[in-house]
Short mmCIF file of C-alpha atoms in Angstrom, two decimals:
data_model
loop_
_atom_site.label_atom_id
_atom_site.label_comp_id
_atom_site.label_asym_id
_atom_site.label_seq_id
_atom_site.Cartn_x
_atom_site.Cartn_y
_atom_site.Cartn_z
CA MET A 6 -4.48 -39.55 -117.70
CA ALA A 7 -5.29 -39.92 -114.22
CA LEU A 8 -7.56 -42.73 -113.23
CA THR A 9 -10.61 -42.63 -110.54
CA ALA A 10 -10.48 -44.72 -107.51
CA THR A 11 -13.34 -46.58 -109.18
CA GLU A 12 -11.50 -47.24 -112.36
CA ARG A 13 -8.50 -48.40 -110.53
CA ALA A 14 -11.06 -50.69 -108.50
CA VAL A 15 -12.05 -52.22 -111.67
CA ILE A 16 -8.81 -52.65 -113.13
CA ALA A 17 -7.50 -54.45 -109.98
CA ALA A 18 -10.40 -56.93 -110.05
CA LEU A 19 -10.05 -57.50 -113.70
CA ASP A 20 -6.36 -58.58 -112.88
CA GLY A 21 -7.11 -62.42 -113.37
CA GLY A 22 -9.13 -61.40 -116.67
CA LEU A 23 -12.75 -61.36 -117.37
CA PRO A 24 -14.36 -64.20 -114.87
CA LEU A 25 -15.95 -67.17 -117.16
CA VAL A 26 -18.99 -67.13 -115.18
CA PRO A 27 -22.73 -66.00 -116.47
CA ARG A 28 -22.64 -62.51 -115.11
CA PRO A 29 -18.91 -61.53 -115.44
CA TYR A 30 -19.12 -57.63 -114.44
CA ALA A 31 -21.57 -58.75 -111.50
CA ALA A 32 -18.41 -61.03 -110.51
CA ILE A 33 -15.94 -58.18 -110.94
CA GLY A 34 -18.11 -55.90 -109.05
CA ALA A 35 -18.36 -58.02 -105.87
CA LYS A 36 -14.62 -57.96 -106.09
CA ALA A 37 -14.47 -54.16 -106.42
CA GLY A 38 -17.18 -53.34 -104.24
CA LEU A 39 -19.27 -52.07 -107.09
CA SER A 40 -22.53 -52.78 -108.89
CA GLU A 41 -22.92 -54.32 -111.90
CA ALA A 42 -24.06 -51.59 -113.74
CA GLU A 43 -20.94 -49.27 -112.65
CA VAL A 44 -18.82 -51.83 -113.84
CA ARG A 45 -20.25 -51.82 -117.31
CA GLU A 46 -20.09 -48.00 -116.85
CA VAL A 47 -16.35 -47.80 -116.13
CA LEU A 48 -15.36 -50.64 -118.90
CA GLY A 49 -17.34 -48.43 -121.30
CA ARG A 50 -15.39 -45.35 -120.51
CA LEU A 51 -11.92 -47.31 -120.24
CA ILE A 52 -12.35 -48.69 -123.86
CA GLU A 53 -14.00 -45.22 -124.92
CA THR A 54 -10.75 -43.16 -123.67
CA GLY A 55 -8.59 -45.88 -125.14
CA VAL A 56 -6.98 -47.13 -121.78
CA ILE A 57 -8.30 -50.15 -122.75
CA ARG A 58 -7.59 -51.16 -126.06
CA ARG A 59 -9.61 -54.25 -126.65
CA LEU A 60 -11.91 -56.66 -124.51
CA GLY A 61 -11.42 -60.27 -126.05
CA LEU A 62 -9.12 -63.14 -125.66
CA VAL A 63 -5.55 -63.42 -126.33
CA VAL A 64 -3.89 -66.24 -127.65
CA ARG A 65 -0.60 -68.25 -127.75
CA HIS A 66 0.73 -68.02 -131.17
CA HIS A 67 2.93 -70.71 -130.51
CA GLU A 68 -0.19 -72.83 -129.21
CA LEU A 69 -2.09 -72.37 -132.34
CA GLY A 70 1.02 -73.68 -134.62
CA TYR A 71 2.56 -70.59 -135.39
CA ARG A 72 5.80 -71.53 -133.78
CA ALA A 73 8.38 -69.15 -135.70
CA ASN A 74 8.27 -65.42 -135.42
CA ALA A 75 10.75 -63.14 -136.64
CA MET A 76 11.15 -59.31 -135.54
CA VAL A 77 11.50 -57.91 -139.37
CA VAL A 78 13.45 -54.45 -139.40
CA TRP A 79 13.42 -51.79 -141.95
CA ASP A 80 15.71 -48.64 -142.66
CA VAL A 81 12.73 -46.45 -144.19
CA PRO A 82 13.61 -42.99 -145.61
CA ASP A 83 11.98 -40.91 -142.81
CA GLY A 84 9.48 -39.39 -145.06
CA GLU A 85 8.20 -42.45 -146.18
CA VAL A 86 8.20 -44.65 -142.76
CA ALA A 87 4.75 -43.60 -141.72
CA ALA A 88 3.08 -44.53 -145.26
CA VAL A 89 5.05 -48.07 -145.21
CA GLY A 90 4.33 -48.70 -141.61
CA ARG A 91 0.57 -48.65 -142.45
CA LEU A 92 0.94 -50.71 -145.43
CA LEU A 93 3.03 -53.56 -143.62
CA ALA A 94 0.34 -53.16 -140.40
CA SER A 95 -2.57 -54.39 -142.90
CA TYR A 96 -0.70 -57.95 -143.46
CA PRO A 97 -2.66 -60.52 -141.35
CA CYS A 98 0.85 -62.23 -140.83
CA VAL A 99 2.20 -59.07 -139.14
CA THR A 100 1.16 -58.59 -135.52
CA LEU A 101 3.32 -55.17 -134.35
CA CYS A 102 4.33 -52.35 -136.06
CA TYR A 103 6.09 -49.41 -135.08
CA ARG A 104 8.34 -47.01 -135.93
CA ARG A 105 11.20 -46.54 -133.38
CA PRO A 106 14.77 -44.37 -133.37
CA ARG A 107 17.69 -45.57 -135.15
CA ARG A 108 20.82 -45.72 -133.22
CA PRO A 109 23.66 -45.65 -135.30
CA PRO A 110 26.28 -47.19 -136.12
CA VAL A 111 25.25 -50.17 -134.69
CA TRP A 112 21.40 -50.03 -135.47
CA PRO A 113 20.23 -48.17 -138.94
CA TYR A 114 16.62 -49.75 -138.80
CA ASN A 115 13.61 -47.28 -137.95
CA LEU A 116 10.85 -49.77 -138.59
CA PHE A 117 9.92 -52.80 -136.80
CA CYS A 118 7.24 -55.17 -137.22
CA MET A 119 6.66 -58.81 -135.83
CA VAL A 120 5.97 -61.26 -138.54
CA HIS A 121 4.36 -64.83 -137.38
CA GLY A 122 4.18 -68.06 -139.46
CA GLN A 123 4.48 -72.10 -138.95
CA ASP A 124 8.11 -72.41 -139.16
CA ARG A 125 10.96 -70.06 -140.31
CA ALA A 126 11.00 -70.98 -144.05
CA GLU A 127 7.43 -69.81 -144.03
CA VAL A 128 8.06 -66.36 -142.49
CA THR A 129 10.94 -65.93 -144.68
CA SER A 130 9.06 -66.54 -147.63
CA LEU A 131 5.86 -64.23 -146.43
CA VAL A 132 8.81 -61.22 -145.73
CA ARG A 133 10.02 -61.85 -149.12
CA ASP A 134 6.33 -61.42 -150.64
CA ILE A 135 5.79 -58.78 -148.82
CA ALA A 136 8.83 -56.77 -149.96
CA GLN A 137 7.96 -57.39 -153.22
CA ASP A 138 4.49 -56.71 -153.37
CA LEU A 139 5.36 -53.09 -151.59
CA ASP A 140 8.44 -52.47 -153.62
CA LEU A 141 10.85 -52.57 -150.35
CA ALA A 142 12.98 -55.33 -151.55
CA ASP A 143 15.55 -52.68 -152.08
CA LEU A 144 15.53 -51.23 -148.97
CA PRO A 145 17.65 -52.64 -146.11
CA HIS A 146 16.02 -55.18 -143.83
CA GLU A 147 16.60 -58.01 -141.72
CA LEU A 148 14.93 -60.79 -139.95
CA LEU A 149 15.67 -61.30 -136.18
CA PHE A 150 14.65 -64.65 -135.64
CA SER A 151 13.90 -65.48 -131.86
CA ARG A 152 16.21 -68.40 -130.24
CA ARG A 153 14.71 -68.25 -126.87
CA ARG A 154 11.90 -66.22 -124.73
CA PHE A 155 13.06 -66.14 -121.24
CA LYS A 156 10.66 -64.23 -119.85
CA GLN A 157 7.24 -63.16 -120.14
CA THR A 158 5.57 -62.20 -117.37
CA GLY A 159 3.43 -58.82 -118.69
CA ALA A 160 3.77 -55.55 -117.27
CA ARG A 161 3.50 -54.50 -113.45
CA TYR A 162 2.03 -51.23 -112.45
CA GLY A 163 1.61 -50.87 -108.38
CA ARG A 164 1.26 -53.51 -106.33
CA ALA A 165 -0.81 -55.37 -108.87
CA ALA A 166 0.47 -57.01 -111.94
CA VAL A 167 -1.60 -55.63 -114.79
CA LYS A 168 -1.31 -58.09 -117.33
CA GLY A 169 -2.08 -57.18 -121.04
CA ALA A 170 -0.38 -54.02 -121.17
CA ALA A 171 1.15 -53.35 -124.43
CA MET B 22 -8.98 -77.61 -131.53
CA ASP B 23 -12.35 -78.42 -133.69
CA ALA B 24 -14.34 -75.65 -135.46
CA LEU B 25 -16.51 -74.42 -132.89
CA ASP B 26 -13.00 -73.78 -131.24
CA ARG B 27 -11.41 -71.70 -134.21
CA ARG B 28 -14.87 -69.76 -134.47
CA ILE B 29 -14.23 -68.93 -130.84
CA VAL B 30 -10.74 -67.77 -131.19
CA ASN B 31 -11.17 -65.85 -134.35
CA GLY B 32 -14.42 -64.25 -133.17
CA LEU B 33 -13.44 -63.02 -129.96
CA GLN B 34 -10.06 -61.18 -130.61
CA GLY B 35 -11.62 -58.20 -131.73
CA GLY B 36 -14.17 -57.49 -129.27
CA PHE B 37 -16.51 -59.06 -126.29
CA PRO B 38 -19.71 -57.17 -125.31
CA ILE B 39 -20.71 -55.46 -122.30
CA CYS B 40 -24.07 -56.29 -121.30
CA GLU B 41 -25.64 -58.70 -118.47
CA ARG B 42 -24.75 -61.75 -120.29
CA PRO B 43 -21.98 -61.18 -122.55
CA TYR B 44 -21.12 -65.10 -122.97
CA ALA B 45 -24.79 -65.67 -124.20
CA GLU B 46 -24.75 -63.01 -126.37
CA ALA B 47 -21.41 -63.99 -128.08
CA ALA B 48 -22.41 -67.22 -127.91
CA ALA B 49 -25.67 -66.31 -130.23
CA GLU B 50 -23.11 -64.52 -132.73
CA LEU B 51 -20.83 -67.84 -132.58
CA GLY B 52 -23.80 -70.21 -133.09
CA THR B 53 -23.70 -71.86 -129.86
CA ASP B 54 -24.89 -71.21 -126.44
CA GLU B 55 -23.42 -69.65 -123.03
CA ALA B 56 -22.70 -72.68 -121.34
CA THR B 57 -20.81 -74.17 -124.08
CA LEU B 58 -18.88 -71.08 -124.89
CA VAL B 59 -17.66 -70.66 -121.19
CA ALA B 60 -16.80 -74.45 -120.99
CA ARG B 61 -14.85 -74.11 -124.37
CA LEU B 62 -13.06 -71.03 -123.06
CA LYS B 63 -12.14 -72.68 -119.96
CA ALA B 64 -10.70 -75.35 -121.97
CA LEU B 65 -8.90 -73.21 -124.20
CA LYS B 66 -7.23 -71.56 -121.35
CA ALA B 67 -6.28 -74.88 -119.54
CA ALA B 68 -4.49 -76.01 -122.85
CA GLY B 69 -2.56 -72.69 -122.75
CA THR B 70 -4.12 -71.88 -126.08
CA LEU B 71 -5.55 -68.58 -124.67
CA SER B 72 -2.90 -66.77 -122.44
CA ARG B 73 -5.58 -64.73 -121.24
CA PHE B 74 -9.49 -63.63 -121.48
CA GLY B 75 -9.96 -60.03 -120.55
CA PRO B 76 -8.85 -56.48 -121.24
CA MET B 77 -5.86 -55.11 -122.85
CA TYR B 78 -4.69 -52.09 -121.58
CA HIS B 79 -2.80 -49.15 -123.14
CA ALA B 80 0.23 -49.04 -120.95
CA GLU B 81 0.73 -44.99 -121.72
CA ARG B 82 -2.87 -44.39 -121.01
CA LEU B 83 -2.63 -46.22 -117.67
CA GLY B 84 0.17 -43.63 -116.81
CA GLY B 85 2.97 -46.35 -117.18
CA ALA B 86 5.72 -46.25 -119.68
CA LEU B 87 7.11 -49.27 -122.20
CA THR B 88 10.37 -49.27 -124.10
CA LEU B 89 12.13 -51.70 -126.28
CA ALA B 90 15.68 -52.17 -125.60
CA ALA B 91 18.57 -54.49 -126.93
CA MET B 92 22.23 -55.28 -125.91
CA ALA B 93 25.01 -57.17 -127.88
CA VAL B 94 26.05 -59.67 -125.22
CA PRO B 95 28.88 -61.99 -125.69
CA GLU B 96 27.77 -65.57 -126.32
CA ASP B 97 29.78 -66.77 -122.98
CA ASP B 98 28.45 -64.12 -120.94
CA PHE B 99 24.88 -64.52 -122.08
CA ASP B 100 23.49 -66.88 -119.43
CA ARG B 101 24.92 -64.26 -116.58
CA VAL B 102 23.68 -61.26 -118.80
CA ALA B 103 20.30 -62.84 -118.98
CA GLU B 104 19.56 -63.61 -115.09
CA ILE B 105 20.51 -60.56 -114.22
CA VAL B 106 18.38 -58.55 -116.69
CA ASN B 107 15.27 -61.14 -115.75
CA ALA B 108 15.56 -60.10 -112.19
CA PHE B 109 14.51 -56.59 -112.59
CA PRO B 110 10.58 -56.60 -111.89
CA GLU B 111 10.30 -54.04 -114.67
CA VAL B 112 11.47 -56.54 -117.53
CA ALA B 113 8.37 -57.51 -119.08
CA HIS B 114 9.91 -59.85 -121.90
CA ASN B 115 13.31 -60.79 -122.94
CA TYR B 116 14.06 -62.41 -126.03
CA ALA B 117 17.39 -64.01 -127.51
CA ARG B 118 17.38 -62.93 -131.05
CA GLU B 119 20.15 -63.68 -133.73
CA HIS B 120 21.99 -60.78 -134.46
CA ALA B 121 24.81 -58.70 -133.21
CA LEU B 122 22.50 -57.16 -130.71
CA ASN B 123 21.19 -60.44 -129.47
CA MET B 124 19.24 -59.58 -126.52
CA TRP B 125 15.88 -57.70 -126.98
CA PHE B 126 13.55 -56.91 -123.84
CA VAL B 127 10.48 -54.70 -123.27
CA LEU B 128 10.47 -52.35 -120.16
CA ALA B 129 7.39 -51.62 -118.48
CA THR B 130 7.52 -48.76 -115.63
CA GLU B 131 4.90 -47.12 -113.54
CA THR B 132 6.01 -43.67 -114.79
CA PRO B 133 7.80 -42.59 -117.88
CA GLU B 134 10.50 -40.99 -115.55
CA ARG B 135 11.55 -44.37 -114.36
CA ILE B 136 12.79 -46.11 -117.62
CA PRO B 137 15.85 -44.00 -118.12
CA ASP B 138 16.89 -44.75 -114.61
CA VAL B 139 16.04 -48.77 -114.94
CA LEU B 140 18.14 -48.69 -117.94
CA ALA B 141 21.13 -47.22 -116.36
CA ALA B 142 20.71 -49.82 -113.61
CA ILE B 143 20.64 -52.35 -116.21
CA GLU B 144 23.85 -50.87 -117.96
CA ALA B 145 25.42 -50.75 -114.17
CA ALA B 146 24.97 -54.46 -113.51
CA THR B 147 25.57 -56.09 -116.72
CA GLY B 148 28.28 -53.89 -117.91
CA HIS B 149 27.01 -53.80 -121.27
CA THR B 150 25.66 -50.80 -123.40
CA VAL B 151 21.80 -50.69 -123.11
CA TYR B 152 20.34 -49.38 -126.72
CA ASP B 153 16.91 -47.68 -125.69
CA MET B 154 14.34 -47.62 -128.72
CA PRO B 155 11.07 -46.32 -127.32
CA LYS B 156 8.23 -46.34 -129.71
CA ILE B 157 7.84 -43.13 -132.04
CA GLU B 158 4.46 -44.04 -133.66
CA GLU B 159 2.37 -47.38 -133.75
CA PHE B 160 0.76 -48.52 -136.69
CA PHE B 161 -2.92 -50.04 -136.22
CA ILE B 162 -3.03 -53.94 -136.62
CA GLY B 163 -6.31 -55.25 -137.09
CA LEU B 164 -6.90 -57.78 -134.80
CA ARG B 165 -6.84 -61.80 -136.47
CA VAL B 166 -4.18 -64.23 -135.63
CA GLU B 167 -6.07 -67.10 -137.42
CA ALA B 168 -6.89 -70.21 -135.66
#
């Protein structure tokens, strides 16, 4: 989908996030050379078309006490992967859930989800409970805990960094 | 964080009004006032609890592309490879994980065509095979990280 010049201007002006001032859309308009009404209209359209997934706050899990995360990966028969993916995504501790390709022989898994918890023990027991609940315990699966985060800059598009792309 | 901070974090993950005084409107829902909400958001941002307040974009609908890629890097070569990988501006996140495939990174490029080029450049620069695992299907997550 091609963005209009006006849409690009609004996205660029929002690069640092929504200003924490009483009339944030007027502030964005002042940066983008648009009226407050135009900014609100553009934002409404970007949300409607799905370019903006949501507007709101993005938390750091770690600072909220969710100090452990695992990428949990499953080898689900192709015919069942969509149903299992939808079920996994409905658990509050699951924050991302995607179907991805297997890369045999090194990588047999086709369903990926992120599970957050206070510590590794909690993440492990959450995953065990989910697997029992959904009758997935017999499917091959693994928990890949993160050891280190090296880089988290967000995606960059064009000259400006577009933070918050997923 | 007190009870109001928790209500703010839990209440504003899903959406935010698009009106003239959105903080005033959101504050009313949260049982506070505009000035308090703005001050609390500033404080949560300063404390690092919030990484951001604003729009979350759908990368592909912005015209860009994303993929998840993994490598199996020998322990004694890990730091060198991490440095090379992280130097690519297209690498948005990079995590060490406990597995034979022990380095997992997300690439974000301006166009889908750039993804294979960057992956090939990373293979050439590091000397390790890169396994590309682009998303095939996304399963919708309700929004709630409980504070």
